[in-house]
Coordinates of C-alpha atoms in Angstrom, one line a residue:
V1 CA 25.0 17.1 6.1
V2 CA 24.5 18.4 2.6
N3 CA 21.5 20.7 2.7
N4 CA 21.8 22.9 -0.4
D5 CA 23.7 23.3 -3.7
Q6 CA 26.4 25.5 -2.1
D7 CA 27.4 22.5 0.1
F8 CA 28.5 20.6 -3.0
D9 CA 31.6 22.8 -3.4
K10 CA 32.2 22.7 0.3
F11 CA 32.5 18.9 0.3
R12 CA 33.7 18.2 -3.2
G13 CA 36.7 15.9 -3.3
Q14 CA 36.4 14.9 0.4
L15 CA 33.8 12.1 0.4
R16 CA 35.3 9.2 -1.6
G17 CA 34.9 5.9 0.3
K18 CA 33.1 7.6 3.2
F19 CA 29.7 7.1 4.8
V20 CA 27.7 10.4 4.5
M21 CA 25.0 11.2 7.1
I22 CA 22.4 13.2 5.1
T23 CA 19.7 14.0 7.6
P24 CA 20.1 16.3 10.7
M25 CA 19.7 14.7 14.1
R26 CA 16.1 15.1 15.5
D27 CA 14.5 15.0 18.9
V28 CA 12.9 11.8 20.0
P29 CA 9.8 12.5 22.1
A30 CA 8.7 10.1 24.8
L31 CA 5.7 7.8 24.0
F32 CA 3.2 9.2 26.5
E33 CA 0.4 7.7 24.3
A34 CA 0.2 4.1 23.1
P35 CA 1.4 3.7 19.5
G36 CA -1.5 1.2 18.9
H37 CA -4.9 2.6 18.3
R38 CA -8.5 1.5 17.5
F39 CA -11.0 3.9 16.0
T40 CA -13.3 5.5 18.5
D41 CA -17.0 6.0 17.8
E42 CA -16.3 9.7 17.3
E43 CA -13.6 9.1 14.7
L44 CA -15.8 6.7 12.8
L45 CA -18.6 9.3 12.8
T46 CA -16.2 11.9 11.4
M47 CA -15.4 9.5 8.6
Q48 CA -19.1 9.0 7.9
N49 CA -19.6 12.8 7.7
Q50 CA -16.7 13.5 5.3
Q51 CA -17.3 14.6 1.8
V52 CA -16.1 12.9 -1.4
Q53 CA -12.5 13.8 -2.2
S54 CA -9.9 12.6 -4.7
P55 CA -7.9 9.5 -3.7
R56 CA -4.6 10.2 -1.9
G57 CA -2.0 11.6 -4.3
G58 CA -4.6 12.3 -7.0
G59 CA -5.2 8.6 -7.7
P60 CA -3.1 5.6 -8.4
G61 CA 0.5 6.2 -9.3
P62 CA 4.0 5.1 -8.7
Q63 CA 5.8 5.7 -5.4
A64 CA 8.0 8.7 -5.3
V65 CA 11.5 7.7 -6.1
P66 CA 14.7 9.6 -7.0
G67 CA 14.4 10.6 -10.6
G68 CA 10.7 10.3 -10.6
G69 CA 9.5 13.0 -8.1
R70 CA 8.3 16.5 -8.5
G71 CA 9.0 19.8 -6.8
N72 CA 12.1 21.6 -5.7
A73 CA 12.9 19.3 -2.8
Q74 CA 12.8 16.2 -5.0
N75 CA 14.9 17.9 -7.6
F76 CA 17.5 18.9 -5.1
N77 CA 17.6 15.3 -3.7
D78 CA 18.2 14.0 -7.2
R79 CA 21.1 16.4 -7.7
R80 CA 22.5 15.5 -4.2
L81 CA 22.4 11.7 -5.0
K82 CA 24.1 12.3 -8.3
F83 CA 26.8 14.4 -6.5
F84 CA 27.3 11.6 -3.9
L85 CA 27.6 9.0 -6.7
D86 CA 30.1 11.1 -8.7
E87 CA 32.1 11.7 -5.5
G88 CA 32.3 7.9 -4.8
V89 CA 30.8 7.8 -1.4
A90 CA 30.6 4.4 0.3
A91 CA 26.9 4.9 1.2
T92 CA 24.5 7.5 2.4
I93 CA 22.9 7.2 5.9
E94 CA 19.6 8.7 7.0
I95 CA 17.0 8.3 9.7
G96 CA 13.4 7.5 9.3
P97 CA 10.5 8.8 11.4
G98 CA 10.4 5.8 13.8
S99 CA 11.9 5.3 17.3
G100 CA 12.3 2.5 19.8
G101 CA 14.3 0.5 17.2
T102 CA 11.6 0.8 14.5
V103 CA 13.2 1.6 11.1
F104 CA 10.9 2.9 8.3
V105 CA 12.4 2.2 4.9
Q106 CA 11.0 3.6 1.7
A107 CA 13.7 5.0 -0.5
G108 CA 15.8 3.8 -3.4
G109 CA 16.5 4.3 -7.0
G110 CA 14.1 4.3 -9.9
R111 CA 12.5 1.0 -11.0
N112 CA 13.3 1.5 -14.7
A113 CA 16.6 0.6 -16.3
S114 CA 16.8 4.1 -17.8
D115 CA 16.6 5.8 -14.4
P116 CA 19.9 7.2 -13.1
P117 CA 21.8 5.1 -10.6
V118 CA 22.1 6.0 -7.0
P119 CA 24.7 5.3 -4.3
A120 CA 24.1 2.6 -1.6
Q121 CA 21.6 3.9 0.9
L122 CA 21.2 3.0 4.5
V123 CA 18.3 3.9 6.9
M124 CA 19.3 3.6 10.5
A125 CA 17.4 3.6 13.8
V126 CA 17.4 7.1 15.3
E127 CA 19.0 5.9 18.5
H128 CA 22.0 4.4 16.6
Y129 CA 22.2 7.4 14.2
G130 CA 22.2 9.7 17.2
R131 CA 25.1 8.0 18.9
I132 CA 27.3 8.3 15.8
W133 CA 26.2 11.9 15.4
R134 CA 27.2 12.8 19.0
M135 CA 30.6 11.0 18.6
L136 CA 31.3 13.0 15.5
E137 CA 30.4 16.2 17.2
K138 CA 33.0 15.5 19.8
T139 CA 35.5 14.6 17.0
L140 CA 35.7 11.0 18.2
P141 CA 36.7 8.6 15.4
V142 CA 33.9 6.4 14.0
Q143 CA 34.5 3.4 11.8
M144 CA 31.7 1.6 9.8
E145 CA 31.7 -1.4 7.7
M146 CA 28.9 -2.5 5.3
N147 CA 28.5 -5.7 3.4
I148 CA 26.0 -5.5 0.5
E149 CA 25.2 -8.6 -1.6
N150 CA 22.6 -8.0 -4.3
K151 CA 21.6 -10.1 -7.3
F152 CA 19.5 -8.7 -10.1
Y153 CA 17.3 -11.1 -12.1
D154 CA 16.8 -9.5 -15.4
Q155 CA 16.4 -12.5 -17.7
D156 CA 12.6 -12.0 -17.4
L157 CA 11.2 -8.7 -16.2
N158 CA 7.6 -9.9 -16.0
S159 CA 6.1 -10.6 -12.6
F160 CA 2.8 -12.5 -11.9
N161 CA -0.5 -12.3 -10.1
I162 CA -2.0 -15.3 -8.3
V163 CA -5.6 -16.0 -9.4
A164 CA -8.1 -18.7 -8.2
E165 CA -11.8 -19.0 -8.5
I166 CA -15.0 -20.7 -7.4
P167 CA -17.2 -21.3 -10.5
G168 CA -20.7 -19.8 -10.4
T169 CA -23.9 -21.5 -11.3
D170 CA -26.7 -19.8 -13.3
R171 CA -24.7 -16.5 -13.7
A172 CA -21.2 -18.1 -14.1
D173 CA -20.3 -15.6 -16.8
E174 CA -20.6 -12.8 -14.4
L175 CA -17.8 -12.0 -11.9
V176 CA -17.2 -10.8 -8.3
M177 CA -13.6 -10.4 -7.2
L178 CA -11.7 -10.1 -4.0
G179 CA -8.0 -9.3 -3.7
A180 CA -5.0 -8.1 -1.8
H181 CA -1.4 -7.6 -2.8
F182 CA 1.3 -10.1 -1.8
D183 CA 4.4 -8.0 -2.6
S184 CA 6.1 -6.1 0.3
W185 CA 9.0 -3.9 1.3
H186 CA 12.2 -5.6 2.2
T187 CA 12.9 -4.5 5.8
G188 CA 10.5 -6.8 7.6
T189 CA 8.6 -9.8 6.2
G190 CA 5.6 -8.0 5.0
A191 CA 3.2 -9.4 7.6
T192 CA 0.9 -6.5 8.0
D193 CA 1.6 -5.1 4.5
N194 CA 0.2 -7.2 3.1
A195 CA 0.4 -10.8 4.0
A196 CA -2.5 -10.1 6.4
G197 CA -4.7 -8.9 3.6
S198 CA -3.7 -11.9 1.4
A199 CA -4.4 -14.4 4.2
V200 CA -7.8 -12.8 5.0
M201 CA -8.8 -13.1 1.3
M202 CA -7.7 -16.7 1.1
E203 CA -9.5 -17.6 4.3
A204 CA -12.7 -15.9 3.0
V205 CA -12.6 -18.1 -0.1
R206 CA -12.0 -21.1 2.1
I207 CA -15.0 -20.2 4.2
L208 CA -17.2 -20.0 1.1
K209 CA -16.0 -23.4 0.0
A210 CA -16.3 -25.0 3.4
T211 CA -20.0 -23.9 3.8
G212 CA -21.0 -25.7 0.6
L213 CA -23.1 -22.8 -0.4
K214 CA -23.5 -22.2 -4.1
V215 CA -22.6 -18.9 -5.7
R216 CA -24.5 -17.7 -8.7
R217 CA -21.7 -15.5 -10.1
T218 CA -18.1 -16.7 -10.3
V219 CA -16.0 -15.7 -7.4
R220 CA -12.4 -14.9 -8.3
L221 CA -9.6 -14.3 -5.8
A222 CA -6.5 -12.3 -7.0
L223 CA -3.3 -11.8 -5.0
W224 CA -1.5 -8.9 -6.7
T225 CA 2.1 -8.3 -7.5
G226 CA 3.7 -4.8 -7.9
E227 CA 1.3 -2.9 -5.7
E228 CA 4.2 -1.2 -3.9
E229 CA 5.6 0.1 -7.2
G230 CA 2.3 1.7 -8.2
I231 CA -0.5 -1.0 -8.2
L232 CA 1.0 -2.5 -11.3
G233 CA -0.4 -6.0 -11.0
S234 CA -4.0 -5.1 -10.5
R235 CA -3.8 -2.3 -13.1
A236 CA -2.4 -4.7 -15.7
Y237 CA -5.1 -7.2 -14.9
V238 CA -7.9 -4.7 -15.2
T239 CA -6.4 -3.4 -18.5
Q240 CA -6.3 -6.9 -19.9
H241 CA -9.8 -8.0 -18.9
F242 CA -12.0 -4.9 -18.5
A243 CA -10.7 -1.6 -19.9
D244 CA -7.7 0.6 -20.3
R245 CA -8.1 3.8 -18.3
Q246 CA -6.1 5.6 -21.0
D247 CA -8.8 5.2 -23.7
M248 CA -11.8 3.7 -21.8
K249 CA -12.6 1.3 -24.6
L250 CA -14.7 -1.3 -22.7
K251 CA -14.1 -5.0 -23.1
P252 CA -16.9 -7.5 -23.0
D253 CA -16.3 -8.5 -19.4
H254 CA -16.7 -4.9 -18.2
S255 CA -20.5 -5.3 -18.3
K256 CA -20.4 -8.6 -16.5
F257 CA -18.4 -7.4 -13.5
A258 CA -20.4 -7.2 -10.2
G259 CA -17.8 -5.8 -7.7
Y260 CA -14.3 -5.9 -6.2
F261 CA -13.3 -5.9 -2.5
N262 CA -9.8 -5.2 -1.2
V263 CA -8.0 -5.5 2.1
D264 CA -4.8 -3.6 2.6
N265 CA -4.6 -1.6 5.8
G266 CA -2.7 -3.9 8.1
T267 CA -4.0 -6.4 10.7
G268 CA -6.7 -4.3 12.2
A269 CA -10.4 -5.3 12.5
I270 CA -12.8 -4.1 9.8
R271 CA -14.9 -1.2 11.0
G272 CA -16.7 -0.2 7.8
I273 CA -16.1 0.4 4.1
Y274 CA -15.2 3.3 1.9
L275 CA -17.8 3.9 -0.8
Q276 CA -15.5 5.7 -3.3
G277 CA -18.2 8.3 -3.9
N278 CA -20.7 5.7 -4.9
E279 CA -23.9 6.8 -3.0
A280 CA -26.1 4.2 -4.7
V281 CA -24.3 1.3 -3.0
A282 CA -24.7 2.7 0.5
P283 CA -28.1 1.1 1.3
V284 CA -26.9 -2.2 0.0
F285 CA -23.8 -2.2 2.2
Q286 CA -25.8 -0.9 5.2
T287 CA -28.0 -3.9 5.0
W288 CA -25.1 -6.3 4.7
M289 CA -23.3 -4.7 7.7
Q290 CA -26.2 -5.4 10.1
P291 CA -25.1 -8.8 11.3
F292 CA -21.6 -7.5 12.0
K293 CA -22.4 -4.5 14.2
N294 CA -21.6 -6.5 17.3
M295 CA -18.2 -7.1 15.8
G296 CA -17.6 -3.4 15.4
M297 CA -18.4 -2.9 11.7
T298 CA -20.7 0.1 11.8
S299 CA -19.5 2.8 9.4
L300 CA -20.0 3.7 5.7
S301 CA -17.8 6.5 4.5
I302 CA -18.7 8.2 1.1
R303 CA -15.1 9.4 0.8
N304 CA -12.5 8.0 -1.6
T305 CA -9.5 6.3 -0.2
G306 CA -6.3 5.7 -2.2
G307 CA -3.0 3.9 -2.3
T308 CA -4.1 0.4 -3.1
D309 CA -5.5 -2.0 -5.7
H310 CA -9.3 -1.1 -5.6
L311 CA -8.2 2.0 -7.5
S312 CA -7.5 0.0 -10.6
Y313 CA -11.2 -1.0 -10.8
D314 CA -12.5 2.4 -9.8
A315 CA -10.4 4.1 -12.5
V316 CA -12.4 2.3 -15.2
G317 CA -15.8 2.7 -13.7
L318 CA -16.1 -0.6 -12.0
P319 CA -17.3 -0.9 -8.4
G320 CA -14.2 -1.4 -6.3
F321 CA -14.0 -1.0 -2.5
Q322 CA -11.5 -0.9 0.3
F323 CA -12.6 -1.7 3.9
I324 CA -12.1 0.7 6.8
Q325 CA -9.8 -1.0 9.4
D326 CA -8.6 -0.2 12.9
P327 CA -5.1 1.3 12.5
V328 CA -3.7 -0.7 15.4
E329 CA 0.1 -0.1 14.9
Y330 CA 0.0 0.2 11.1
G331 CA 1.1 3.9 10.7
S332 CA 3.0 4.1 13.9
R333 CA 5.1 1.0 13.8
T334 CA 4.7 -1.6 11.1
H335 CA 4.0 0.0 7.7
H336 CA 7.1 -0.3 5.5
S337 CA 9.3 -1.0 8.6
N338 CA 11.5 -3.6 10.2
M339 CA 8.6 -4.3 12.6
D340 CA 6.4 -5.5 9.8
V341 CA 6.7 -9.1 11.0
Y342 CA 4.4 -12.0 12.1
E343 CA 4.5 -11.1 15.8
R344 CA 2.6 -7.8 15.0
I345 CA -0.4 -9.7 13.6
Q346 CA -3.7 -9.6 15.5
A347 CA -5.2 -13.1 14.9
A348 CA -8.7 -12.3 16.3
D349 CA -9.0 -9.3 14.1
M350 CA -8.1 -11.2 11.0
M351 CA -10.6 -13.9 11.7
K352 CA -13.4 -11.3 12.0
N353 CA -12.2 -9.8 8.7
A354 CA -12.3 -13.1 6.8
V355 CA -15.9 -13.7 7.9
I356 CA -17.0 -10.1 6.9
V357 CA -15.3 -10.4 3.5
A358 CA -16.8 -13.8 2.8
A359 CA -20.3 -12.4 3.6
F360 CA -19.8 -9.4 1.3
V361 CA -18.5 -11.5 -1.5
Y362 CA -21.3 -14.1 -1.1
H363 CA -24.0 -11.4 -1.2
T364 CA -22.4 -9.8 -4.3
A365 CA -22.3 -13.1 -6.0
N366 CA -25.9 -14.0 -5.3
R367 CA -28.0 -10.7 -5.4
D368 CA -30.2 -10.3 -8.5
E369 CA -28.5 -7.1 -9.6
K370 CA -24.8 -6.3 -9.9
L371 CA -23.6 -3.6 -7.5
P372 CA -24.5 -0.1 -8.6
R373 CA -21.9 1.9 -10.5
K374 CA -20.8 5.4 -10.8
P375 CA -20.8 7.1 -14.2
L376 CA -18.0 6.0 -16.5
P377 CA -14.9 8.2 -16.0
K378 CA -13.2 10.0 -18.9
P379 CA -10.0 8.6 -20.4
Q380 CA -7.0 9.3 -18.1
P381 CA -3.5 10.1 -19.4
V382 CA -0.7 8.2 -17.9
R383 CA 1.1 10.0 -15.2
P384 CA 4.8 10.6 -16.0

């Protein structure tokens, strides 16, 4: 384990062609409590009583990656990865926070061609990592073999969003949107992050179509790309159609926008909605929630919530909202892990969610007024 700059000299010239374990072994506590969880009434009440705060991480921004982080710890990690690359290691091995065979993976090199390269990186289940660790402590020989086959497609570096709509009637030039991101991390299949959200939004639109009900405003569904790299798809769309957060010069469609709804917190049932500090919209949503109280949707939280695509709208003064969902196993098991697979989906929860989203979108499309807005924000410089 290389823990500080002094260890560079200690290991220099000894690592070529070797696998390097870069995290100390840790204890694995027994699971005396279930990893799955639904919000209690007390927890929901706590959310309702919270004050407005900035979105997580200070607002939308890229994931922390080597070469792009801040602080002494990240700077040391950058130097360590460069040292390993210069020394010609076969790969680095680390353990994530999971156990029971769950492997959380969220590391890698920078996404820009100008970012420095990094060595091959492997995240291993703690139980497997621990066995190798103990064998090495007893000076028993360990051999590893890794086969990596990657292909980089750099002919066209543009990605795409998927957009569909139901045309409106007497207010067809005005717009209500719903969306979810469809990109995911590579370890599983992205079922809970965020195929679940994408499927809910598609089903909500199908419900609206199947009812035959007319919508006054145009309803537009967007499945976003590039969310995991820093909400890139939704931010590009908002910049193109509504406003650029850097200069806040409003485009014509900014004034015609009614509201945006987002689902991106796994497979859990919707229990409420975050208001993003928009107090004026609270009585509107409170009324819309009434039919769904028996389905568990009871809470409005004034607080901001971050980390997903509604922030692109909120950043330019448009009403954008993320629903509160039961965590189920999202943080404990499936988020960015090898367990993010179809089998972890809760079908009954997703059916409820689609009905709730369809209702909120329908009401937004048909009410006389567009949803209330917060004051326009000031221009925001791009984060480095």
